[in-house]
Amino acid sequence: MAEVTGKLIDLRSDTVTRPSRDMRAAMAAAEVGDDVYGDDPTVNRLQARAAELFGHEAALFAPSGTQTNLIALLTHCQRGDEYIVGQEAHTYKYEAGGGAVLGSIQPQPIAHQADGSLALADIERAIKPDDFHFARSRLLALENTLGGRVLAPVYTEAATRLAHDRGLATHLDGARICNAAVKLGISLRDAVTGFDSVSVCLSKGLGAPVGSVLCGSREFVKQALRWRKMLGGGMRQAGILAAAGLYALEHNIPRLAEDHENAARLARGLSDIAQIKVATPETNMVFADIPAGQCSLLEDTLGRRGILAQVDPHMRIVLHLDISSADVDRTIAAFKESFAA
Ligand SMILES: *Cc1c(COP(=O)(O)O)cnc(C)c1O
């Protein structure tokens, strides 16, 4: 993407955020060491802080959420085990089948309910008896938020209790768990109750350029470290990156509420357009149904106004820390212009 002087409004994802000046200053000033030797003080601080915030004994920093999720699958499951997961879950659908390819772990996907949850009865039915015909059901993997929707703590507590009662471990893909916690008005710790491991992305709404953390017990993280090495995720003076993650955890969580307000503002604006059907957003994502015949005109109009979006009939628009309420108003105006044409 060219550097634009007139501000580019990039609504494709919350991964497009650029590190702020203060975040870059924290990166430049980071104390570093060789993290493969465990010597990087900034990585160690980030891991300790993440463990504390999410109420786990330990945490591990890795380059991406795909890698932290894969490490979690590989740590919880052995070859021939299976994990129960939603059809739309990132770990199942958007990570190139890594668990199956690299771990010989079989996914057992099940359909989501309208609120994004997996029905307890469906989870129960998917857990296979101990019989040599079957893969061994080993893990329940949930995602929060999923498609911008928040899973309620009463639900995640019930689902993880069910899994534990049946001898399964539990993993949360919490790429956007901070959005969920802010929306629910609860602590991060309370938002992840019941999960044996939690993956959190620092590089989405939290605004860091790179990185995810995987939280779990000391024993879990010790094994996870071996998998991270095997996957090529051992980095050297990674404190430069970890400093951004620490900055993100210390400064950019409460402000997610602004992204949620901007999502609501955008949804209200778009709902004035008769041809568009827009759902009420729960967090930082707006989903809008656009008539297929209008998509290319809309894309052109947005493009001319410096607005980047993935325009399709079921359109996802993502708010983040580089989008202001004025940008939202410009976006609404561009939509209205396109639909008035
Ligand atoms: C983005 C994302 C991930 C991990 O993505 P990376 O791009 O590999 O960091 C995992 N789960 C969910 C739900 C995500 O949105």
Tab-separated table of C-alpha atoms and ligand atoms in Angstrom:
chain	number	residue	atom	x	y	z
A	1	MET	CA	0.000	0.000	0.000
A	2	ALA	CA	1.357	3.429	-0.884
A	3	GLU	CA	1.968	5.861	1.947
A	4	VAL	CA	-0.954	8.226	1.739
A	5	THR	CA	-0.877	11.750	3.013
A	6	GLY	CA	-4.644	12.130	2.961
A	7	LYS	CA	-5.525	9.561	5.583
A	8	LEU	CA	-6.311	6.102	4.290
A	9	ILE	CA	-9.228	4.506	6.123
A	10	ASP	CA	-8.447	0.806	6.153
A	11	LEU	CA	-11.427	-1.204	7.343
A	12	ARG	CA	-10.331	-4.628	6.125
A	13	SER	CA	-9.115	-5.880	9.487
A	14	ASP	CA	-7.810	-4.801	12.874
A	15	THR	CA	-4.480	-6.321	11.840
A	16	VAL	CA	-3.701	-3.271	9.676
A	17	THR	CA	-2.895	-0.964	12.605
A	18	ARG	CA	0.514	0.730	12.550
A	19	PRO	CA	2.565	0.948	15.727
A	20	SER	CA	2.161	4.387	17.287
A	21	ARG	CA	5.034	6.721	18.016
A	22	ASP	CA	5.031	5.827	21.704
A	23	MET	CA	4.939	2.130	20.909
A	24	ARG	CA	7.901	2.543	18.541
A	25	ALA	CA	9.755	4.466	21.237
A	26	ALA	CA	9.178	1.565	23.650
A	27	MET	CA	10.487	-0.827	20.980
A	28	ALA	CA	13.577	1.290	20.338
A	29	ALA	CA	14.360	1.475	24.051
A	30	ALA	CA	13.780	-2.238	24.748
A	31	GLU	CA	16.431	-4.125	26.656
A	32	VAL	CA	17.146	-7.305	24.704
A	33	GLY	CA	18.994	-10.610	24.880
A	34	ASP	CA	18.874	-13.940	23.073
A	35	ASP	CA	15.408	-15.285	23.803
A	36	VAL	CA	16.292	-18.816	22.632
A	37	TYR	CA	18.587	-18.849	25.688
A	38	GLY	CA	15.731	-17.344	27.725
A	39	ASP	CA	17.900	-14.247	28.091
A	40	ASP	CA	15.671	-11.536	26.712
A	41	PRO	CA	14.425	-9.491	29.684
A	42	THR	CA	11.682	-7.788	27.704
A	43	VAL	CA	10.273	-11.061	26.362
A	44	ASN	CA	10.408	-12.428	29.906
A	45	ARG	CA	8.540	-9.387	31.208
A	46	LEU	CA	5.890	-9.700	28.515
A	47	GLN	CA	5.395	-13.378	29.281
A	48	ALA	CA	5.160	-12.737	33.021
A	49	ARG	CA	2.714	-9.870	32.507
A	50	ALA	CA	0.511	-11.883	30.139
A	51	ALA	CA	0.444	-14.819	32.572
A	52	GLU	CA	-0.567	-12.469	35.383
A	53	LEU	CA	-3.260	-10.684	33.377
A	54	PHE	CA	-4.845	-13.923	32.175
A	55	GLY	CA	-4.501	-15.744	35.484
A	56	HIS	CA	-2.180	-18.507	34.292
A	57	GLU	CA	1.140	-19.718	35.694
A	58	ALA	CA	3.172	-19.002	32.578
A	59	ALA	CA	3.058	-17.655	29.032
A	60	LEU	CA	5.025	-17.955	25.815
A	61	PHE	CA	5.564	-15.273	23.173
A	62	ALA	CA	5.358	-16.408	19.524
A	63	PRO	CA	5.341	-14.679	16.146
A	64	SER	CA	1.676	-15.270	15.306
A	65	GLY	CA	-1.668	-16.462	16.583
A	66	THR	CA	-1.649	-19.247	14.031
A	67	GLN	CA	1.518	-20.487	15.676
A	68	THR	CA	0.259	-20.162	19.271
A	69	ASN	CA	-2.929	-22.035	18.340
A	70	LEU	CA	-0.929	-24.746	16.575
A	71	ILE	CA	1.463	-25.034	19.525
A	72	ALA	CA	-1.563	-25.438	21.807
A	73	LEU	CA	-3.012	-28.216	19.628
A	74	LEU	CA	0.362	-29.984	19.491
A	75	THR	CA	0.855	-29.643	23.246
A	76	HIS	CA	-2.614	-30.862	24.236
A	77	CYS	CA	-3.004	-33.609	21.626
A	78	GLN	CA	-0.953	-36.560	20.431
A	79	ARG	CA	-1.026	-38.213	17.018
A	80	GLY	CA	-4.443	-39.870	16.616
A	81	ASP	CA	-6.174	-37.553	19.080
A	82	GLU	CA	-8.901	-35.186	18.047
A	83	TYR	CA	-10.107	-31.757	19.039
A	84	ILE	CA	-13.702	-30.578	19.026
A	85	VAL	CA	-14.056	-27.192	17.371
A	86	GLY	CA	-16.560	-24.944	15.599
A	87	GLN	CA	-16.976	-25.098	11.823
A	88	GLU	CA	-16.135	-21.398	11.563
A	89	ALA	CA	-13.302	-21.421	14.095
A	90	HIS	CA	-9.969	-19.980	13.043
A	91	THR	CA	-8.088	-23.031	14.373
A	92	TYR	CA	-10.161	-25.260	12.108
A	93	LYS	CA	-10.904	-23.182	9.032
A	94	TYR	CA	-8.252	-20.502	8.671
A	95	GLU	CA	-4.982	-22.080	9.755
A	96	ALA	CA	-4.330	-24.244	6.707
A	97	GLY	CA	-5.116	-27.456	8.564
A	98	GLY	CA	-1.896	-27.209	10.577
A	99	GLY	CA	-3.052	-29.500	13.384
A	100	ALA	CA	-3.831	-32.260	10.874
A	101	VAL	CA	-0.785	-31.695	8.672
A	102	LEU	CA	1.857	-31.227	11.345
A	103	GLY	CA	0.349	-33.003	14.341
A	104	SER	CA	-1.772	-35.810	12.865
A	105	ILE	CA	-4.537	-34.386	15.018
A	106	GLN	CA	-8.037	-34.896	13.690
A	107	PRO	CA	-10.455	-31.992	13.939
A	108	GLN	CA	-14.063	-32.807	14.882
A	109	PRO	CA	-15.877	-29.682	13.695
A	110	ILE	CA	-19.435	-28.963	14.805
A	111	ALA	CA	-21.926	-26.313	13.698
A	112	HIS	CA	-22.240	-23.056	15.606
A	113	GLN	CA	-25.411	-21.706	17.159
A	114	ALA	CA	-26.562	-18.263	15.965
A	115	ASP	CA	-24.664	-16.610	18.846
A	116	GLY	CA	-21.399	-18.269	17.821
A	117	SER	CA	-21.422	-20.825	20.645
A	118	LEU	CA	-21.311	-24.610	20.254
A	119	ALA	CA	-24.379	-26.222	21.832
A	120	LEU	CA	-23.437	-28.223	24.916
A	121	ALA	CA	-25.497	-31.152	23.620
A	122	ASP	CA	-23.536	-31.089	20.348
A	123	ILE	CA	-20.223	-31.059	22.211
A	124	GLU	CA	-21.440	-33.926	24.379
A	125	ARG	CA	-22.479	-35.935	21.305
A	126	ALA	CA	-19.156	-35.284	19.581
A	127	ILE	CA	-17.087	-36.716	22.450
A	128	LYS	CA	-16.294	-40.254	21.379
A	129	PRO	CA	-16.278	-43.232	23.726
A	130	ASP	CA	-12.998	-44.997	24.447
A	131	ASP	CA	-13.166	-47.511	21.593
A	132	PHE	CA	-10.360	-48.400	19.208
A	133	HIS	CA	-12.538	-47.527	16.210
A	134	PHE	CA	-12.422	-43.879	17.148
A	135	ALA	CA	-9.872	-41.117	17.417
A	136	ARG	CA	-9.346	-40.130	21.056
A	137	SER	CA	-11.362	-37.021	21.930
A	138	ARG	CA	-8.797	-34.948	23.728
A	139	LEU	CA	-9.514	-31.236	23.501
A	140	LEU	CA	-12.308	-28.689	23.234
A	141	ALA	CA	-11.185	-25.542	21.400
A	142	LEU	CA	-13.409	-22.455	21.558
A	143	GLU	CA	-12.966	-18.961	20.135
A	144	ASN	CA	-13.909	-15.627	21.717
A	145	THR	CA	-14.770	-13.323	20.069
A	146	LEU	CA	-15.930	-15.238	17.007
A	147	GLY	CA	-16.993	-13.099	14.059
A	148	GLY	CA	-17.139	-10.179	16.496
A	149	ARG	CA	-19.601	-12.001	18.773
A	150	VAL	CA	-18.941	-12.442	22.472
A	151	LEU	CA	-19.335	-15.735	24.295
A	152	ALA	CA	-20.866	-15.196	27.735
A	153	PRO	CA	-18.864	-16.395	30.752
A	154	VAL	CA	-21.791	-18.573	31.903
A	155	TYR	CA	-21.541	-20.389	28.582
A	156	THR	CA	-17.747	-20.795	28.489
A	157	GLU	CA	-17.772	-21.955	32.112
A	158	ALA	CA	-20.430	-24.580	31.340
A	159	ALA	CA	-18.685	-25.746	28.156
A	160	THR	CA	-15.259	-26.038	29.791
A	161	ARG	CA	-16.785	-27.819	32.804
A	162	LEU	CA	-18.435	-30.315	30.471
A	163	ALA	CA	-15.128	-30.893	28.664
A	164	HIS	CA	-13.204	-31.347	31.915
A	165	ASP	CA	-15.854	-33.692	33.342
A	166	ARG	CA	-15.369	-35.854	30.268
A	167	GLY	CA	-11.590	-35.833	30.534
A	168	LEU	CA	-10.901	-33.310	27.758
A	169	ALA	CA	-8.553	-30.350	28.001
A	170	THR	CA	-9.739	-26.884	26.936
A	171	HIS	CA	-8.121	-24.256	24.724
A	172	LEU	CA	-9.342	-20.750	23.986
A	173	ASP	CA	-8.427	-19.023	20.758
A	174	GLY	CA	-8.656	-15.611	22.361
A	175	ALA	CA	-7.234	-13.666	19.437
A	176	ARG	CA	-9.722	-10.932	20.398
A	177	ILE	CA	-10.471	-11.923	23.999
A	178	CYS	CA	-9.625	-8.378	25.128
A	179	ASN	CA	-12.519	-7.102	23.003
A	180	ALA	CA	-14.791	-9.622	24.728
A	181	ALA	CA	-13.607	-8.677	28.226
A	182	VAL	CA	-14.027	-4.947	27.545
A	183	LYS	CA	-17.483	-5.531	26.123
A	184	LEU	CA	-18.502	-7.636	29.113
A	185	GLY	CA	-16.889	-5.223	31.567
A	186	ILE	CA	-14.980	-8.051	33.267
A	187	SER	CA	-11.300	-8.745	33.911
A	188	LEU	CA	-9.207	-10.675	31.392
A	189	ARG	CA	-8.772	-13.337	34.026
A	190	ASP	CA	-12.532	-13.749	34.416
A	191	ALA	CA	-12.991	-13.812	30.641
A	192	VAL	CA	-10.783	-16.926	30.342
A	193	THR	CA	-11.972	-18.911	33.368
A	194	GLY	CA	-12.093	-22.636	32.661
A	195	PHE	CA	-9.509	-22.744	29.882
A	196	ASP	CA	-6.302	-24.728	30.306
A	197	SER	CA	-4.619	-22.638	27.636
A	198	VAL	CA	-5.351	-19.299	26.019
A	199	SER	CA	-3.920	-17.737	22.860
A	200	VAL	CA	-4.097	-13.942	22.603
A	201	CYS	CA	-3.144	-11.786	19.596
A	202	LEU	CA	-1.191	-8.620	20.332
A	203	SER	CA	-1.206	-7.641	16.659
A	204	LYS	CA	-4.932	-6.971	16.170
A	205	GLY	CA	-6.958	-4.365	18.025
A	206	LEU	CA	-4.159	-4.021	20.573
A	207	GLY	CA	-1.991	-2.457	17.886
A	208	ALA	CA	1.333	-4.309	18.134
A	209	PRO	CA	3.046	-5.051	14.804
A	210	VAL	CA	3.768	-8.718	15.547
A	211	GLY	CA	3.073	-11.394	18.067
A	212	SER	CA	0.790	-13.513	20.181
A	213	VAL	CA	1.047	-15.022	23.635
A	214	LEU	CA	0.043	-18.495	24.740
A	215	CYS	CA	-0.859	-18.828	28.427
A	216	GLY	CA	-1.077	-22.038	30.447
A	217	SER	CA	0.402	-23.971	33.341
A	218	ARG	CA	4.174	-24.024	33.849
A	219	GLU	CA	4.264	-27.629	32.648
A	220	PHE	CA	2.168	-26.810	29.570
A	221	VAL	CA	4.370	-23.864	28.620
A	222	LYS	CA	7.503	-25.963	29.104
A	223	GLN	CA	6.236	-28.416	26.478
A	224	ALA	CA	4.958	-25.574	24.310
A	225	LEU	CA	8.479	-24.141	24.207
A	226	ARG	CA	9.748	-27.311	22.518
A	227	TRP	CA	7.006	-27.119	19.875
A	228	ARG	CA	7.714	-23.430	19.274
A	229	LYS	CA	11.362	-24.289	18.637
A	230	MET	CA	10.376	-27.095	16.267
A	231	LEU	CA	8.045	-24.793	14.346
A	232	GLY	CA	10.779	-22.208	13.902
A	233	GLY	CA	9.231	-19.731	16.311
A	234	GLY	CA	12.285	-19.332	18.519
A	235	MET	CA	13.439	-15.751	17.954
A	236	ARG	CA	16.599	-14.054	19.172
A	237	GLN	CA	16.520	-10.374	20.279
A	238	ALA	CA	12.741	-10.568	20.252
A	239	GLY	CA	12.446	-8.012	23.045
A	240	ILE	CA	12.084	-5.371	20.345
A	241	LEU	CA	8.785	-7.042	19.411
A	242	ALA	CA	7.838	-7.964	22.958
A	243	ALA	CA	8.189	-4.295	23.958
A	244	ALA	CA	5.395	-3.495	21.518
A	245	GLY	CA	3.286	-6.266	23.009
A	246	LEU	CA	3.887	-5.022	26.548
A	247	TYR	CA	3.021	-1.504	25.473
A	248	ALA	CA	-0.174	-2.866	23.906
A	249	LEU	CA	-1.189	-4.713	27.075
A	250	GLU	CA	-0.498	-1.679	29.259
A	251	HIS	CA	-2.094	1.001	27.087
A	252	ASN	CA	-4.452	-0.329	24.471
A	253	ILE	CA	-7.009	-2.532	26.210
A	254	PRO	CA	-9.553	-0.096	27.752
A	255	ARG	CA	-9.607	1.934	24.529
A	256	LEU	CA	-11.119	-1.037	22.660
A	257	ALA	CA	-14.426	0.402	23.928
A	258	GLU	CA	-13.922	3.248	21.412
A	259	ASP	CA	-13.711	0.712	18.578
A	260	HIS	CA	-16.948	-0.847	19.810
A	261	GLU	CA	-18.610	2.593	19.905
A	262	ASN	CA	-17.333	3.310	16.391
A	263	ALA	CA	-18.710	-0.011	15.184
A	264	ALA	CA	-22.109	0.866	16.665
A	265	ARG	CA	-21.917	4.347	15.082
A	266	LEU	CA	-21.116	2.858	11.675
A	267	ALA	CA	-23.904	0.285	11.945
A	268	ARG	CA	-26.425	3.008	12.852
A	269	GLY	CA	-25.283	5.097	9.873
A	270	LEU	CA	-25.488	2.204	7.432
A	271	SER	CA	-28.920	1.189	8.700
A	272	ASP	CA	-30.274	4.415	7.151
A	273	ILE	CA	-29.581	2.905	3.727
A	274	ALA	CA	-32.594	0.848	2.703
A	275	GLN	CA	-30.672	-1.551	0.446
A	276	ILE	CA	-28.273	-2.584	3.198
A	277	LYS	CA	-29.059	-5.024	5.978
A	278	VAL	CA	-26.765	-4.472	8.899
A	279	ALA	CA	-26.486	-6.488	12.090
A	280	THR	CA	-26.066	-4.811	15.477
A	281	PRO	CA	-22.376	-5.199	16.294
A	282	GLU	CA	-21.287	-6.668	19.619
A	283	THR	CA	-17.649	-5.557	19.432
A	284	ASN	CA	-15.449	-4.079	16.684
A	285	MET	CA	-16.910	-5.783	13.614
A	286	VAL	CA	-19.841	-4.711	11.498
A	287	PHE	CA	-21.468	-7.185	9.134
A	288	ALA	CA	-23.525	-5.740	6.312
A	289	ASP	CA	-25.444	-7.494	3.546
A	290	ILE	CA	-24.943	-5.616	0.278
A	291	PRO	CA	-26.920	-6.399	-2.900
A	292	ALA	CA	-24.458	-8.280	-5.150
A	293	GLY	CA	-25.147	-5.884	-8.043
A	294	GLN	CA	-24.008	-2.900	-5.960
A	295	CYS	CA	-20.670	-4.260	-4.830
A	296	SER	CA	-18.404	-2.997	-7.606
A	297	LEU	CA	-19.877	0.517	-7.536
A	298	LEU	CA	-19.491	0.595	-3.769
A	299	GLU	CA	-15.890	-0.559	-3.978
A	300	ASP	CA	-15.128	2.196	-6.527
A	301	THR	CA	-16.805	4.878	-4.454
A	302	LEU	CA	-15.014	3.831	-1.278
A	303	GLY	CA	-11.711	3.632	-3.156
A	304	ARG	CA	-12.098	7.151	-4.520
A	305	ARG	CA	-12.684	8.369	-0.972
A	306	GLY	CA	-9.555	6.657	0.343
A	307	ILE	CA	-11.481	3.893	2.089
A	308	LEU	CA	-10.245	0.329	1.828
A	309	ALA	CA	-12.700	-2.461	2.514
A	310	GLN	CA	-13.373	-5.999	1.468
A	311	VAL	CA	-16.621	-5.388	-0.423
A	312	ASP	CA	-18.776	-8.452	-0.934
A	313	PRO	CA	-22.426	-9.418	-0.424
A	314	HIS	CA	-21.768	-10.357	3.203
A	315	MET	CA	-19.344	-7.636	4.039
A	316	ARG	CA	-17.180	-7.493	7.180
A	317	ILE	CA	-16.017	-4.066	8.292
A	318	VAL	CA	-13.506	-3.913	11.141
A	319	LEU	CA	-12.885	-0.978	13.476
A	320	HIS	CA	-9.547	-0.449	15.223
A	321	LEU	CA	-7.269	2.096	16.854
A	322	ASP	CA	-6.352	3.836	13.602
A	323	ILE	CA	-10.024	4.635	12.865
A	324	SER	CA	-11.627	7.696	14.480
A	325	SER	CA	-15.298	8.593	14.730
A	326	ALA	CA	-14.663	11.201	11.994
A	327	ASP	CA	-13.375	8.379	9.762
A	328	VAL	CA	-16.574	6.475	10.513
A	329	ASP	CA	-18.616	9.495	9.432
A	330	ARG	CA	-16.623	9.745	6.193
A	331	THR	CA	-17.288	6.073	5.601
A	332	ILE	CA	-21.029	6.438	6.171
A	333	ALA	CA	-21.059	9.405	3.752
A	334	ALA	CA	-19.260	7.355	1.084
A	335	PHE	CA	-21.757	4.510	1.453
A	336	LYS	CA	-24.656	6.947	1.169
A	337	GLU	CA	-23.123	8.510	-1.927
A	338	SER	CA	-22.751	5.106	-3.548
A	339	PHE	CA	-26.307	4.030	-2.792
A	340	ALA	CA	-27.782	7.364	-3.883
A	341	ALA	CA	-26.143	6.947	-7.315
B	1	LIG	C1	-6.081	-13.515	13.511
B	1	LIG	C2	-6.568	-14.681	14.256
B	1	LIG	C3	-5.726	-15.705	14.671
B	1	LIG	C4	-4.239	-15.738	14.404
B	1	LIG	O1	-3.809	-15.032	13.357
B	1	LIG	P1	-2.323	-14.637	12.979
B	1	LIG	O2	-2.549	-13.787	11.821
B	1	LIG	O3	-1.609	-15.905	12.700
B	1	LIG	O4	-1.698	-13.923	14.148
B	1	LIG	C5	-6.265	-16.742	15.375
B	1	LIG	N1	-7.570	-16.770	15.666
B	1	LIG	C6	-8.421	-15.798	15.319
B	1	LIG	C7	-9.836	-15.882	15.709
B	1	LIG	C8	-7.940	-14.731	14.575
B	1	LIG	O5	-8.800	-13.766	14.214
